Amino acid sequence: MRIRILCLLGAFAALVTSNLEPSPSEDEIYDDIFQLVEEKETLKQKLKTLDATKERANRGVSDAKCARLSDRVKELQNDVEASHDELSRLRKELENVVETRNQLERTAQCDEENEKESEIEFRGRFTFPVESVRKYDASDPKVAESVKKGIPIVIGGTNMTRSLVGKWTLKYLADQLGDQIIRMSISENHKFMYFSQENRGRYEWNPTYKINQGTFQTFIDLMETLDAADNGTRVYFQHLLRELVLSAGLENDRGNFNWNFIDDLRLSSGWGEWKDNLLLVGMRDVTTPAHYDSMENLFTMVSGYKRCFLFDPSQFAGLYPYPVHHPHDRQSQVDFDHPNFDQFPRFREVRALEAVLSPGDVLYIPAYWWHYVESARKGTTVSLNFWFLPAWTGKNAKRQMPESVQYVHAQREVETLIGKLTHPSKVGRVLTDILHRRFEFLQSEATP
């Protein structure tokens, strides 16, 4: 038995020092373990036989023979215990070897992804300081903790839309969407700042991009034409899935989303119902300027790379949102590429979280968090939003609205009320009259 144990120890030493060759070494270890199990069972049988012999000896055999049998029984018991201990040790050692190998594979995969990301280029060069958004594997308890606290994170390993990666190519989407007419946005400066059709007539204003119609194949053809021209004009596809006629293939794809993960995260966070998906397809170097949404967002990358800058709601004033009744409601007035600090001095104080997203990644964007999104300078992108009602909405609200969001919500309510009582064009004047030198005494009376 001792010789056998030494041989197995030698086999493990060879395994660990040979850069963990995976298949043959592990098979040999499993064979040795099975053999030990068989030997252990054999020893148990021998022990059982000797116990029976000892019992018979106690009924009439000489004391000397009983003593010899007792000693033999003890030896076999020791061998069985040693075999059991060695078997446990070998199993533990095998687990360590397998875990080490898996860790090496994960590290190699991360290194490969980091190397790819380091080669990706983005247009933006900004003035504000940034910190990286934390990234967690879907199995990490910190995912649910962070989402419940309203902290942006990148989630890996969710398989949330992994079935789409490599499948939702431009050709596949064109085949599935067929001849139905879709909208496509065209911008001459690569920026796509959303505007509300409802508010178009309330301010003197010109759209920052135009909207054309056609099939998805028309959209692909236009992308290829603009890419070849390289004149700065870009085209972007943004559609809610409920606005599209989904083929059987696309319906099946949607059914294959990891809804278990999505529902578990929604329920643990207290969110309301899932509202919709927004499908976004764009050519290289497309930018969505800083804006915020009123819903919780799980933003998933299907293909290509995007960089997102996020700003918490407490920085509302420093991002200078357009008025509530403006077509660019919920958008920042600041040009991030060329900020005018004389006009927007508090923009100097903003700070951001940054996340670079790869295919399969999921970025959690909390409700009312500002986000500025840009595509890499090479390659097309496909991404998908999952929108949910926040936990503080509805009659069965699960938690209180965060203080920073209350501040934003209060400002919006005041602007909306003044617009209803007077006229949207008079909101600014009314607010100026309300505030002009009326509350300065509060500063002088403030307690140090």
PDB file of N, CA and C in Angstrom, residues 35-96:
ATOM      1  N   GLN A  35      -9.147   2.477  -8.786  1.00  0.00           N
ATOM      2  CA  GLN A  35      -8.436   1.308  -8.288  1.00  0.00           C
ATOM      3  C   GLN A  35      -8.360   1.331  -6.762  1.00  0.00           C
ATOM      4  N   LEU A  36      -8.097   2.540  -6.214  1.00  0.00           N
ATOM      5  CA  LEU A  36      -8.052   2.650  -4.755  1.00  0.00           C
ATOM      6  C   LEU A  36      -9.405   2.300  -4.138  1.00  0.00           C
ATOM      7  N   VAL A  37     -10.474   2.750  -4.795  1.00  0.00           N
ATOM      8  CA  VAL A  37     -11.805   2.439  -4.286  1.00  0.00           C
ATOM      9  C   VAL A  37     -12.028   0.930  -4.278  1.00  0.00           C
ATOM     10  N   GLU A  38     -11.594   0.268  -5.363  1.00  0.00           N
ATOM     11  CA  GLU A  38     -11.736  -1.190  -5.427  1.00  0.00           C
ATOM     12  C   GLU A  38     -10.920  -1.872  -4.339  1.00  0.00           C
ATOM     13  N   GLU A  39      -9.661  -1.389  -4.146  1.00  0.00           N
ATOM     14  CA  GLU A  39      -8.813  -1.974  -3.101  1.00  0.00           C
ATOM     15  C   GLU A  39      -9.438  -1.766  -1.720  1.00  0.00           C
ATOM     16  N   LYS A  40     -10.025  -0.585  -1.554  1.00  0.00           N
ATOM     17  CA  LYS A  40     -10.654  -0.298  -0.270  1.00  0.00           C
ATOM     18  C   LYS A  40     -11.799  -1.278  -0.005  1.00  0.00           C
ATOM     19  N   GLU A  41     -12.604  -1.551  -1.059  1.00  0.00           N
ATOM     20  CA  GLU A  41     -13.706  -2.480  -0.901  1.00  0.00           C
ATOM     21  C   GLU A  41     -13.198  -3.898  -0.609  1.00  0.00           C
ATOM     22  N   THR A  42     -12.085  -4.269  -1.284  1.00  0.00           N
ATOM     23  CA  THR A  42     -11.498  -5.591  -1.040  1.00  0.00           C
ATOM     24  C   THR A  42     -11.035  -5.735   0.406  1.00  0.00           C
ATOM     25  N   LEU A  43     -10.371  -4.647   0.886  1.00  0.00           N
ATOM     26  CA  LEU A  43      -9.902  -4.659   2.271  1.00  0.00           C
ATOM     27  C   LEU A  43     -11.067  -4.760   3.248  1.00  0.00           C
ATOM     28  N   LYS A  44     -12.168  -4.096   2.910  1.00  0.00           N
ATOM     29  CA  LYS A  44     -13.341  -4.170   3.789  1.00  0.00           C
ATOM     30  C   LYS A  44     -13.870  -5.607   3.856  1.00  0.00           C
ATOM     31  N   GLN A  45     -13.883  -6.279   2.704  1.00  0.00           N
ATOM     32  CA  GLN A  45     -14.345  -7.662   2.687  1.00  0.00           C
ATOM     33  C   GLN A  45     -13.447  -8.573   3.530  1.00  0.00           C
ATOM     34  N   LYS A  46     -12.114  -8.346   3.373  1.00  0.00           N
ATOM     35  CA  LYS A  46     -11.169  -9.140   4.167  1.00  0.00           C
ATOM     36  C   LYS A  46     -11.387  -8.881   5.650  1.00  0.00           C
ATOM     37  N   LEU A  47     -11.601  -7.610   5.979  1.00  0.00           N
ATOM     38  CA  LEU A  47     -11.824  -7.246   7.376  1.00  0.00           C
ATOM     39  C   LEU A  47     -13.091  -7.909   7.904  1.00  0.00           C
ATOM     40  N   LYS A  48     -14.110  -7.938   7.057  1.00  0.00           N
ATOM     41  CA  LYS A  48     -15.367  -8.569   7.473  1.00  0.00           C
ATOM     42  C   LYS A  48     -15.166 -10.065   7.717  1.00  0.00           C
ATOM     43  N   THR A  49     -14.381 -10.684   6.803  1.00  0.00           N
ATOM     44  CA  THR A  49     -14.104 -12.126   6.961  1.00  0.00           C
ATOM     45  C   THR A  49     -13.332 -12.392   8.240  1.00  0.00           C
ATOM     46  N   LEU A  50     -12.307 -11.544   8.497  1.00  0.00           N
ATOM     47  CA  LEU A  50     -11.502 -11.727   9.707  1.00  0.00           C
ATOM     48  C   LEU A  50     -12.315 -11.470  10.969  1.00  0.00           C
ATOM     49  N   ASP A  51     -13.241 -10.541  10.894  1.00  0.00           N
ATOM     50  CA  ASP A  51     -14.109 -10.300  12.044  1.00  0.00           C
ATOM     51  C   ASP A  51     -14.928 -11.554  12.363  1.00  0.00           C
ATOM     52  N   ALA A  52     -15.417 -12.174  11.278  1.00  0.00           N
ATOM     53  CA  ALA A  52     -16.187 -13.414  11.489  1.00  0.00           C
ATOM     54  C   ALA A  52     -15.301 -14.511  12.053  1.00  0.00           C
ATOM     55  N   THR A  53     -14.050 -14.591  11.512  1.00  0.00           N
ATOM     56  CA  THR A  53     -13.099 -15.596  12.002  1.00  0.00           C
ATOM     57  C   THR A  53     -12.772 -15.350  13.465  1.00  0.00           C
ATOM     58  N   LYS A  54     -12.598 -14.050  13.796  1.00  0.00           N
ATOM     59  CA  LYS A  54     -12.283 -13.693  15.180  1.00  0.00           C
ATOM     60  C   LYS A  54     -13.427 -14.095  16.115  1.00  0.00           C
ATOM     61  N   GLU A  55     -14.655 -13.899  15.609  1.00  0.00           N
ATOM     62  CA  GLU A  55     -15.803 -14.259  16.448  1.00  0.00           C
ATOM     63  C   GLU A  55     -15.839 -15.762  16.709  1.00  0.00           C
ATOM     64  N   ARG A  56     -15.534 -16.512  15.639  1.00  0.00           N
ATOM     65  CA  ARG A  56     -15.491 -17.972  15.837  1.00  0.00           C
ATOM     66  C   ARG A  56     -14.352 -18.354  16.783  1.00  0.00           C
ATOM     67  N   ALA A  57     -13.200 -17.649  16.628  1.00  0.00           N
ATOM     68  CA  ALA A  57     -12.042 -17.958  17.487  1.00  0.00           C
ATOM     69  C   ALA A  57     -12.371 -17.704  18.947  1.00  0.00           C
ATOM     70  N   ASN A  58     -13.136 -16.643  19.183  1.00  0.00           N
ATOM     71  CA  ASN A  58     -13.488 -16.334  20.563  1.00  0.00           C
ATOM     72  C   ASN A  58     -14.357 -17.421  21.202  1.00  0.00           C
ATOM     73  N   ARG A  59     -14.963 -18.250  20.314  1.00  0.00           N
ATOM     74  CA  ARG A  59     -15.828 -19.297  20.847  1.00  0.00           C
ATOM     75  C   ARG A  59     -15.076 -20.614  21.112  1.00  0.00           C
ATOM     76  N   GLY A  60     -13.761 -20.722  20.803  1.00  0.00           N
ATOM     77  CA  GLY A  60     -13.081 -21.994  21.083  1.00  0.00           C
ATOM     78  C   GLY A  60     -11.641 -22.069  20.649  1.00  0.00           C
ATOM     79  N   VAL A  61     -11.149 -21.039  19.964  1.00  0.00           N
ATOM     80  CA  VAL A  61      -9.767 -21.095  19.505  1.00  0.00           C
ATOM     81  C   VAL A  61      -8.854 -20.617  20.622  1.00  0.00           C
ATOM     82  N   SER A  62      -7.611 -20.992  20.548  1.00  0.00           N
ATOM     83  CA  SER A  62      -6.640 -20.653  21.595  1.00  0.00           C
ATOM     84  C   SER A  62      -6.444 -19.144  21.687  1.00  0.00           C
ATOM     85  N   ASP A  63      -6.013 -18.717  22.874  1.00  0.00           N
ATOM     86  CA  ASP A  63      -5.764 -17.292  23.089  1.00  0.00           C
ATOM     87  C   ASP A  63      -4.697 -16.755  22.151  1.00  0.00           C
ATOM     88  N   ALA A  64      -3.666 -17.564  21.876  1.00  0.00           N
ATOM     89  CA  ALA A  64      -2.572 -17.124  20.996  1.00  0.00           C
ATOM     90  C   ALA A  64      -3.085 -16.845  19.600  1.00  0.00           C
ATOM     91  N   LYS A  65      -3.938 -17.748  19.081  1.00  0.00           N
ATOM     92  CA  LYS A  65      -4.467 -17.552  17.739  1.00  0.00           C
ATOM     93  C   LYS A  65      -5.410 -16.357  17.696  1.00  0.00           C
ATOM     94  N   CYS A  66      -6.185 -16.193  18.775  1.00  0.00           N
ATOM     95  CA  CYS A  66      -7.069 -15.004  18.842  1.00  0.00           C
ATOM     96  C   CYS A  66      -6.267 -13.717  18.821  1.00  0.00           C
ATOM     97  N   ALA A  67      -5.154 -13.708  19.506  1.00  0.00           N
ATOM     98  CA  ALA A  67      -4.317 -12.510  19.545  1.00  0.00           C
ATOM     99  C   ALA A  67      -3.775 -12.195  18.155  1.00  0.00           C
ATOM    100  N   ARG A  68      -3.315 -13.305  17.456  1.00  0.00           N
ATOM    101  CA  ARG A  68      -2.788 -13.087  16.107  1.00  0.00           C
ATOM    102  C   ARG A  68      -3.887 -12.553  15.182  1.00  0.00           C
ATOM    103  N   LEU A  69      -5.083 -13.112  15.308  1.00  0.00           N
ATOM    104  CA  LEU A  69      -6.196 -12.632  14.482  1.00  0.00           C
ATOM    105  C   LEU A  69      -6.554 -11.176  14.809  1.00  0.00           C
ATOM    106  N   SER A  70      -6.532 -10.833  16.074  1.00  0.00           N
ATOM    107  CA  SER A  70      -6.835  -9.456  16.474  1.00  0.00           C
ATOM    108  C   SER A  70      -5.818  -8.479  15.883  1.00  0.00           C
ATOM    109  N   ASP A  71      -4.538  -8.869  15.929  1.00  0.00           N
ATOM    110  CA  ASP A  71      -3.490  -8.011  15.367  1.00  0.00           C
ATOM    111  C   ASP A  71      -3.704  -7.824  13.863  1.00  0.00           C
ATOM    112  N   ARG A  72      -4.074  -8.943  13.204  1.00  0.00           N
ATOM    113  CA  ARG A  72      -4.291  -8.859  11.755  1.00  0.00           C
ATOM    114  C   ARG A  72      -5.475  -7.953  11.427  1.00  0.00           C
ATOM    115  N   VAL A  73      -6.519  -8.074  12.250  1.00  0.00           N
ATOM    116  CA  VAL A  73      -7.691  -7.210  12.063  1.00  0.00           C
ATOM    117  C   VAL A  73      -7.296  -5.743  12.212  1.00  0.00           C
ATOM    118  N   LYS A  74      -6.468  -5.436  13.236  1.00  0.00           N
ATOM    119  CA  LYS A  74      -6.036  -4.043  13.444  1.00  0.00           C
ATOM    120  C   LYS A  74      -5.221  -3.537  12.259  1.00  0.00           C
ATOM    121  N   GLU A  75      -4.334  -4.425  11.713  1.00  0.00           N
ATOM    122  CA  GLU A  75      -3.544  -4.034  10.555  1.00  0.00           C
ATOM    123  C   GLU A  75      -4.449  -3.687   9.366  1.00  0.00           C
ATOM    124  N   LEU A  76      -5.439  -4.562   9.148  1.00  0.00           N
ATOM    125  CA  LEU A  76      -6.359  -4.300   8.035  1.00  0.00           C
ATOM    126  C   LEU A  76      -7.167  -3.029   8.269  1.00  0.00           C
ATOM    127  N   GLN A  77      -7.566  -2.790   9.517  1.00  0.00           N
ATOM    128  CA  GLN A  77      -8.287  -1.546   9.823  1.00  0.00           C
ATOM    129  C   GLN A  77      -7.427  -0.327   9.533  1.00  0.00           C
ATOM    130  N   ASN A  78      -6.175  -0.401   9.899  1.00  0.00           N
ATOM    131  CA  ASN A  78      -5.252   0.704   9.630  1.00  0.00           C
ATOM    132  C   ASN A  78      -5.087   0.908   8.134  1.00  0.00           C
ATOM    133  N   ASP A  79      -4.993  -0.229   7.380  1.00  0.00           N
ATOM    134  CA  ASP A  79      -4.849  -0.124   5.925  1.00  0.00           C
ATOM    135  C   ASP A  79      -6.089   0.533   5.305  1.00  0.00           C
ATOM    136  N   VAL A  80      -7.271   0.132   5.797  1.00  0.00           N
ATOM    137  CA  VAL A  80      -8.507   0.724   5.274  1.00  0.00           C
ATOM    138  C   VAL A  80      -8.548   2.222   5.557  1.00  0.00           C
ATOM    139  N   GLU A  81      -8.182   2.620   6.775  1.00  0.00           N
ATOM    140  CA  GLU A  81      -8.181   4.045   7.124  1.00  0.00           C
ATOM    141  C   GLU A  81      -7.172   4.815   6.279  1.00  0.00           C
ATOM    142  N   ALA A  82      -5.982   4.194   6.092  1.00  0.00           N
ATOM    143  CA  ALA A  82      -4.958   4.845   5.265  1.00  0.00           C
ATOM    144  C   ALA A  82      -5.439   4.980   3.828  1.00  0.00           C
ATOM    145  N   SER A  83      -6.111   3.921   3.335  1.00  0.00           N
ATOM    146  CA  SER A  83      -6.647   3.971   1.975  1.00  0.00           C
ATOM    147  C   SER A  83      -7.701   5.060   1.848  1.00  0.00           C
ATOM    148  N   HIS A  84      -8.571   5.161   2.853  1.00  0.00           N
ATOM    149  CA  HIS A  84      -9.611   6.196   2.831  1.00  0.00           C
ATOM    150  C   HIS A  84      -9.000   7.597   2.855  1.00  0.00           C
ATOM    151  N   ASP A  85      -8.010   7.817   3.725  1.00  0.00           N
ATOM    152  CA  ASP A  85      -7.362   9.124   3.816  1.00  0.00           C
ATOM    153  C   ASP A  85      -6.668   9.473   2.505  1.00  0.00           C
ATOM    154  N   GLU A  86      -5.977   8.453   1.929  1.00  0.00           N
ATOM    155  CA  GLU A  86      -5.261   8.698   0.680  1.00  0.00           C
ATOM    156  C   GLU A  86      -6.237   8.987  -0.452  1.00  0.00           C
ATOM    157  N   LEU A  87      -7.369   8.279  -0.447  1.00  0.00           N
ATOM    158  CA  LEU A  87      -8.383   8.520  -1.465  1.00  0.00           C
ATOM    159  C   LEU A  87      -8.937   9.935  -1.358  1.00  0.00           C
ATOM    160  N   SER A  88      -9.195  10.393  -0.150  1.00  0.00           N
ATOM    161  CA  SER A  88      -9.694  11.762   0.051  1.00  0.00           C
ATOM    162  C   SER A  88      -8.659  12.782  -0.406  1.00  0.00           C
ATOM    163  N   ARG A  89      -7.392  12.492  -0.070  1.00  0.00           N
ATOM    164  CA  ARG A  89      -6.335  13.426  -0.463  1.00  0.00           C
ATOM    165  C   ARG A  89      -6.201  13.502  -1.981  1.00  0.00           C
ATOM    166  N   LEU A  90      -6.294  12.325  -2.634  1.00  0.00           N
ATOM    167  CA  LEU A  90      -6.178  12.303  -4.089  1.00  0.00           C
ATOM    168  C   LEU A  90      -7.334  13.051  -4.746  1.00  0.00           C
ATOM    169  N   ARG A  91      -8.522  12.866  -4.205  1.00  0.00           N
ATOM    170  CA  ARG A  91      -9.664  13.582  -4.755  1.00  0.00           C
ATOM    171  C   ARG A  91      -9.496  15.091  -4.606  1.00  0.00           C
ATOM    172  N   LYS A  92      -9.036  15.511  -3.438  1.00  0.00           N
ATOM    173  CA  LYS A  92      -8.800  16.939  -3.200  1.00  0.00           C
ATOM    174  C   LYS A  92      -7.721  17.466  -4.133  1.00  0.00           C
ATOM    175  N   GLU A  93      -6.664  16.662  -4.301  1.00  0.00           N
ATOM    176  CA  GLU A  93      -5.576  17.073  -5.185  1.00  0.00           C
ATOM    177  C   GLU A  93      -6.069  17.196  -6.627  1.00  0.00           C
ATOM    178  N   LEU A  94      -6.922  16.262  -7.033  1.00  0.00           N
ATOM    179  CA  LEU A  94      -7.474  16.325  -8.382  1.00  0.00           C
ATOM    180  C   LEU A  94      -8.333  17.579  -8.561  1.00  0.00           C
ATOM    181  N   GLU A  95      -9.132  17.898  -7.560  1.00  0.00           N
ATOM    182  CA  GLU A  95      -9.955  19.116  -7.629  1.00  0.00           C
ATOM    183  C   GLU A  95      -9.071  20.350  -7.779  1.00  0.00           C
ATOM    184  N   ASN A  96      -7.960  20.382  -7.033  1.00  0.00           N
ATOM    185  CA  ASN A  96      -7.045  21.518  -7.124  1.00  0.00           C
ATOM    186  C   ASN A  96      -6.418  21.613  -8.509  1.00  0.00           C
TER     187      ASN A  96
END
